[in-house]
XYZ file of C-alpha atoms in Angstrom:
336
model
C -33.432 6.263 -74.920
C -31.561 9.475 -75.711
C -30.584 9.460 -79.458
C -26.889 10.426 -79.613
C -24.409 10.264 -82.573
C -23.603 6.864 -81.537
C -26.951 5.509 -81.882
C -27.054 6.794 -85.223
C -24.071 5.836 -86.510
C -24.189 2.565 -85.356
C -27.362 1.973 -86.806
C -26.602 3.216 -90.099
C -23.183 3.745 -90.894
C -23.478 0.717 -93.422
C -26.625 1.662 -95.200
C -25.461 5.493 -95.895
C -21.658 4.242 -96.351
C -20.635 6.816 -93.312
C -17.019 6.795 -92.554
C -16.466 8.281 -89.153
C -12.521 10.347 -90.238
C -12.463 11.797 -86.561
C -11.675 8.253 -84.876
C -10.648 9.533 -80.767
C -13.729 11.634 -80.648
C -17.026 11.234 -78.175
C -20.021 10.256 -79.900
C -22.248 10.450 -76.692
C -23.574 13.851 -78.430
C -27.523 13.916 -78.241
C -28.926 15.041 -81.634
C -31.612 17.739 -81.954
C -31.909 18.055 -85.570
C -30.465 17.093 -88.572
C -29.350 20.525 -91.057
C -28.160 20.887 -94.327
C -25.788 23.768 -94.166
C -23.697 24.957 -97.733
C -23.748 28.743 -97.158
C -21.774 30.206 -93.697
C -24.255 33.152 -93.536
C -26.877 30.547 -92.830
C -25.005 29.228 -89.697
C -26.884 31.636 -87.309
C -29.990 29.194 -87.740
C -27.868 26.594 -85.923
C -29.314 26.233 -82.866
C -27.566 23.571 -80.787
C -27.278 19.661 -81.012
C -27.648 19.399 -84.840
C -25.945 17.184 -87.125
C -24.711 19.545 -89.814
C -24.651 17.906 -93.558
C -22.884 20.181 -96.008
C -22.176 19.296 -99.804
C -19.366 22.193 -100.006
C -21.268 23.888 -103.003
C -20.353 27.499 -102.018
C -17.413 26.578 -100.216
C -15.697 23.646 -101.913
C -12.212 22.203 -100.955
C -11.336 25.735 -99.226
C -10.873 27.845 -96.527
C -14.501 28.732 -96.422
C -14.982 24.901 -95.553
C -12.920 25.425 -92.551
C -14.824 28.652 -91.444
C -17.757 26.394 -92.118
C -16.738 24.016 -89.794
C -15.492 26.496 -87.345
C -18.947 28.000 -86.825
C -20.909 24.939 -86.767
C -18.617 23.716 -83.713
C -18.803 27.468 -82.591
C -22.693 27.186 -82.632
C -23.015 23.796 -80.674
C -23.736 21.341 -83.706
C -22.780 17.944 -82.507
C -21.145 17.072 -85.288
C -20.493 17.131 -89.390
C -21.010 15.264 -92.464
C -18.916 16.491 -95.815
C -21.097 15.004 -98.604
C -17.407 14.355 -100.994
C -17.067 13.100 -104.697
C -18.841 16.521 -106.652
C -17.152 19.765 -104.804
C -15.119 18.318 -102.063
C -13.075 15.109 -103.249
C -11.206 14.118 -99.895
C -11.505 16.075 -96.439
C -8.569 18.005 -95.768
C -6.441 16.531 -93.014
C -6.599 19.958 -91.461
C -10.389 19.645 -90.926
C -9.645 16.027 -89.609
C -7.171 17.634 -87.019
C -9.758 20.256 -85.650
C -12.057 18.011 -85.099
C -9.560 15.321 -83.593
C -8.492 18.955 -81.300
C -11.912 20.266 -80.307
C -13.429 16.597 -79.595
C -16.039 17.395 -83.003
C -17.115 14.583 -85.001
C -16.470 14.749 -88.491
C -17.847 12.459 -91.110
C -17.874 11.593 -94.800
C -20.531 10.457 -96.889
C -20.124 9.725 -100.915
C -22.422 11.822 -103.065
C -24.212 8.858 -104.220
C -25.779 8.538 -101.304
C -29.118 10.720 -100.996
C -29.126 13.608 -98.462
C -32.848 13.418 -98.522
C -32.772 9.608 -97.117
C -30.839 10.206 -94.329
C -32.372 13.419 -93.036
C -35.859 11.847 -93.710
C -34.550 9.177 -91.224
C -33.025 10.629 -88.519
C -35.746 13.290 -88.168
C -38.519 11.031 -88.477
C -37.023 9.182 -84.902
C -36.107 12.634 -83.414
C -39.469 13.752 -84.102
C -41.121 10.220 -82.836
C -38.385 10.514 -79.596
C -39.393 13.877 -78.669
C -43.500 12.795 -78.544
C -42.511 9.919 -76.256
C -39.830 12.252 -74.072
C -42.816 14.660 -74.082
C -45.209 11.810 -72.855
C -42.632 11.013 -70.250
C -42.770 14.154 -68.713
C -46.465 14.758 -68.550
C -46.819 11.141 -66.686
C -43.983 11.900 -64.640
C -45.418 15.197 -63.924
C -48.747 13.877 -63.071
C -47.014 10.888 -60.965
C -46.054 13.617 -58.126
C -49.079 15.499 -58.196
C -51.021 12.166 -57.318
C -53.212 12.954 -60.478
C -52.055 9.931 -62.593
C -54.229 7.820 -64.636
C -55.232 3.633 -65.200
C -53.046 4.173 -68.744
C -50.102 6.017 -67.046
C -49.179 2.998 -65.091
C -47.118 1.606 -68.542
C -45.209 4.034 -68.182
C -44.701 4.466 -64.796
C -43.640 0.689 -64.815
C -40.320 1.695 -66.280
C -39.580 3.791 -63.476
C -38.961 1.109 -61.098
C -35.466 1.226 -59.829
C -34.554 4.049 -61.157
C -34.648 7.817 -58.592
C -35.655 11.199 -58.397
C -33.286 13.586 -58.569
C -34.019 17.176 -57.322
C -31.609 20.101 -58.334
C -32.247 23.980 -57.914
C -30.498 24.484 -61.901
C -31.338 22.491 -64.975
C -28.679 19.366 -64.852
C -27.218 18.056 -68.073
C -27.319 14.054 -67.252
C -28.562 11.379 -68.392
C -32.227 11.304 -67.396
C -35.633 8.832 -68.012
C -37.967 12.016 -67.602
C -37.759 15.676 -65.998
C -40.268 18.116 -64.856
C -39.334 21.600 -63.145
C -41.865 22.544 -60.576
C -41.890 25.149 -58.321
C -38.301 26.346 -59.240
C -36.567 22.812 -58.530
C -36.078 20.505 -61.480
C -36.553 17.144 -61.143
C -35.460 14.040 -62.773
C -35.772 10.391 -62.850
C -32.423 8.569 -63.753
C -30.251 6.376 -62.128
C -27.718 7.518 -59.592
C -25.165 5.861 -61.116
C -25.093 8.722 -63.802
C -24.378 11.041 -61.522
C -21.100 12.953 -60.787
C -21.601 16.595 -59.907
C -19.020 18.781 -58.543
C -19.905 22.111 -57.154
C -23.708 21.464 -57.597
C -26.287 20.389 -54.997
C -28.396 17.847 -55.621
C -31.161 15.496 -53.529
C -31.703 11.844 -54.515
C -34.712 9.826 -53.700
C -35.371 6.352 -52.287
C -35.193 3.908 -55.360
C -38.327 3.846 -56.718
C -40.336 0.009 -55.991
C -43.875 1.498 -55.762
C -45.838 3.449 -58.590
C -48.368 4.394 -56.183
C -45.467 6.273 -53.753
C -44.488 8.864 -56.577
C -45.602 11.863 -54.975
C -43.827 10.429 -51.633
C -40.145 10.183 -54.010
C -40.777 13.221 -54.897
C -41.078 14.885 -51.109
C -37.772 12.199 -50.704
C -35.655 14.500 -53.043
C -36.838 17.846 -52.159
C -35.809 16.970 -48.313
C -32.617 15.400 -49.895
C -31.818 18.797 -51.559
C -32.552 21.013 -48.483
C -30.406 18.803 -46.622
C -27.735 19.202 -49.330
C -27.488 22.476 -48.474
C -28.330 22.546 -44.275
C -25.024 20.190 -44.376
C -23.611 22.019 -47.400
C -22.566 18.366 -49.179
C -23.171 18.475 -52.672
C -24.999 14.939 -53.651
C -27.404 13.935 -50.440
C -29.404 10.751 -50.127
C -33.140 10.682 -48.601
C -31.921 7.823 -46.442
C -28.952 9.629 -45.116
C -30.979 12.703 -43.754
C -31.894 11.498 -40.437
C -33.669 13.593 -38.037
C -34.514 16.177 -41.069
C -36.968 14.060 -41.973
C -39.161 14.891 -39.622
C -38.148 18.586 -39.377
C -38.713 19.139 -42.766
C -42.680 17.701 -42.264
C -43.362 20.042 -39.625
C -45.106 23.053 -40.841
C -46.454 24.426 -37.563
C -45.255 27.906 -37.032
C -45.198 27.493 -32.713
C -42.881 24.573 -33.125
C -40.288 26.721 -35.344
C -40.873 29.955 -32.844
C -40.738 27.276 -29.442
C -36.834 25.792 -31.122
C -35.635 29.282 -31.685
C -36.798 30.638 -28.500
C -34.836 27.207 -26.648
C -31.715 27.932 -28.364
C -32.245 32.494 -27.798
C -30.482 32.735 -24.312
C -27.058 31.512 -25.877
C -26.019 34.528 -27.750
C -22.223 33.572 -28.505
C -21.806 31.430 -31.708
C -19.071 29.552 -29.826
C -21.299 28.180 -27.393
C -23.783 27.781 -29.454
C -21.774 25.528 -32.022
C -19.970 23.442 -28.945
C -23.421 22.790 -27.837
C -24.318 21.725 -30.687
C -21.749 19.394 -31.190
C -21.679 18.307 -27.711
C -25.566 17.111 -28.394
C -24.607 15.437 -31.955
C -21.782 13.402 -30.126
C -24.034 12.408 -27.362
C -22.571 14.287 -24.328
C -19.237 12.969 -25.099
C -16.606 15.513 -24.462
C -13.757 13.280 -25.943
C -15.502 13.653 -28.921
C -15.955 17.053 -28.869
C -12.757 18.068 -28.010
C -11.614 15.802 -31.430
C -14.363 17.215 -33.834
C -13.598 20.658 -32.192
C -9.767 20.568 -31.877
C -10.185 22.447 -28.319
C -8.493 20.849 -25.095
C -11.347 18.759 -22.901
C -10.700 21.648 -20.010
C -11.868 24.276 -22.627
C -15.329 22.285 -23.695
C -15.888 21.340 -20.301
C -15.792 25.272 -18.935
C -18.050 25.785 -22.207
C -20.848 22.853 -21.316
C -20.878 24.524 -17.690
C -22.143 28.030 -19.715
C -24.771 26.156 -21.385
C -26.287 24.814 -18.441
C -26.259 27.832 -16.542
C -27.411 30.266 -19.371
C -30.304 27.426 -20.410
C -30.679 26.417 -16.457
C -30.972 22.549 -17.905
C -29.700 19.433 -16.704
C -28.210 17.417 -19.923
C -28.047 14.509 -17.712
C -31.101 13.831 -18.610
C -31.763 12.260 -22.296
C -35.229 13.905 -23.098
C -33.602 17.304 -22.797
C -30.633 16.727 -25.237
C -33.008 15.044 -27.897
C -34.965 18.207 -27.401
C -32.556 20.864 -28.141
C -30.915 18.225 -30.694
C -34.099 18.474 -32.260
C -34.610 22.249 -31.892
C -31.424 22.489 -34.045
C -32.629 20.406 -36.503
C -35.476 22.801 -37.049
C -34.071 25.967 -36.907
C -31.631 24.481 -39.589
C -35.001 24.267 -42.115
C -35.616 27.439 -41.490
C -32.822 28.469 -43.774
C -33.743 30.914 -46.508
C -31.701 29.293 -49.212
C -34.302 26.605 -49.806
């Protein structure tokens, strides 16, 4: 569960007599912290994801207030609650309309209401959150390492149905637990969550089996490599095909033995009609459409090929071989 504005103020909107005054605004902000913030110069402690409480005792119904609220959306706070009835009476409809702007949630709270109560609250379930986010993590963690233990499996449990997503940069999503290991971060959410642009990111295999962690996890580090052999951005385990395989195999002969198939073509545009020639199956009608290059052309190219390799394509074990030898050479990529 990832406490957000909403959840709070849902909750307890009626027991603390909240009034939400910015009413087009996102609450799906994740609190970090709740702070109570009166002087400006105190704003540099503002670290990101708080909810900001101020009374307005140094800056009352003035401009400082809207400096105040300029820095705390500046800083990152997710939002803002102006304790009114002793300094500030009403909230200026010019604070309303910044927040309205800049998407920042602004609240009011009556002074009768006791600051104390509803920081005491809210950071007693932040603090209880982050313990079982933290325990999340550490069984997650453990899960792929194939070092869990008899009273990890509750826990586990509530990753059924749910992935693992593998990214090579920290991802803000929506996520069940995360671990980063070896320079790839890792996450188990749901893929419906997900909607990168620009970013590449490997998905596992739903999850059905507690006990095939560690193998999810392989499933979205091949998903990721993939991602970026085929340069698409989001990449399934069970779209991957052959790299499956090529990804397992570790044996430095078998990488030296596909590069030293594919050495005697030296031009790239060989090389590439080859390949595409082998992906379609020896069909140069497809070819010549993937290629846009007239059959006459890709016909004069596979004649190269077979003279400069000395092979006969005719025959299906040798184009699943070089297919394959591709497939390899593609893992080889330094990116990864």
């Amino acid at each position: 569960m990832s406490l957000t504005l909403e959840y709070f103020y849902q909750k307890t909107n009626q027991n603390y007599n909240l009034n939400l005054l910015t009413d087009s605004v996102s609450l799906n902000k994740k609190i970090t912290w709740v702070y109570l913030l009166d002087d400006v110069n105190n704003s540099s402690f503002v670290r990101g994801g708080e909810l900001i409480i101020t009374t307005g005792l140094t800056t009352k119904n003035t401009k400082k207030l809207d400096y105040l609220i300029n820095e705390a959306y500046t800083k990152g706070a997710c939002g803002v609650i102006i304790n009114t009835g002793m300094y500030i009476k009403t909230v200026p409809s010019r604070i309303i309309e910044f927040g309205e702007k800049n998407n920042f949630p602004i609240f009011s709270m009556p002074w009768d209401t006791h600051i104390a109560d509803i920081m005491q609250e809210y950071c007693n379930e932040i603090i209880s959150e982050q313990k079982i986010v933290s325990l999340k993590n550490s069984v997650f963690l453990r899960s792929i390492l194939r070092s869990s233990s008899e009273e990890d499996k509750q826990i586990l449990n509530q990753f059924i149905g749910y992935r693992i997503v593998a990214s090579k940069i920290p991802l803000s999503l929506l996520h069940f637990a995360k671990v980063e290991l070896d320079n790839i971060y890792y996450y188990i959410c749901s893929s419906n969550n997900i909607n990168f642009a620009n970013q590449n990111i490997g998905l596992s295999n739903k999850i059905e089996s507690i006990n095939d962690m560690h193998q999810y996890y392989i499933q979205a580090n091949k998903a990721l490599k993939v991602s970026f052999i085929k340069e698409q951005y989001l990449m399934y385990f069970s779209d991957i095909g052959l790299y499956d395989i090529a990804l397992s195999i570790d044996d430095k002969y078998v990488h030296n033995y596909a590069h030293k198939l594919l050495s005697p073509i030296k031009d790239y545009e060989l090389l590439n009609t080859f390949r595409v020639y082998l992906e379609c199956n020896g069909s140069v009608n497809l070819v010549t459409n993937k290629l846009f290059v007239h059959r006459n052309t890709i016909n004069y190219r596979i004649h190269q090929i077979k003279e400069q390799l000395c092979l006969d394509l005719d025959i299906p074990e040798n184009k699943l071989k070089y297919l394959f030898a591709f497939y390899i050479c593609d893992c080889d990529n330094e990116q990864f």
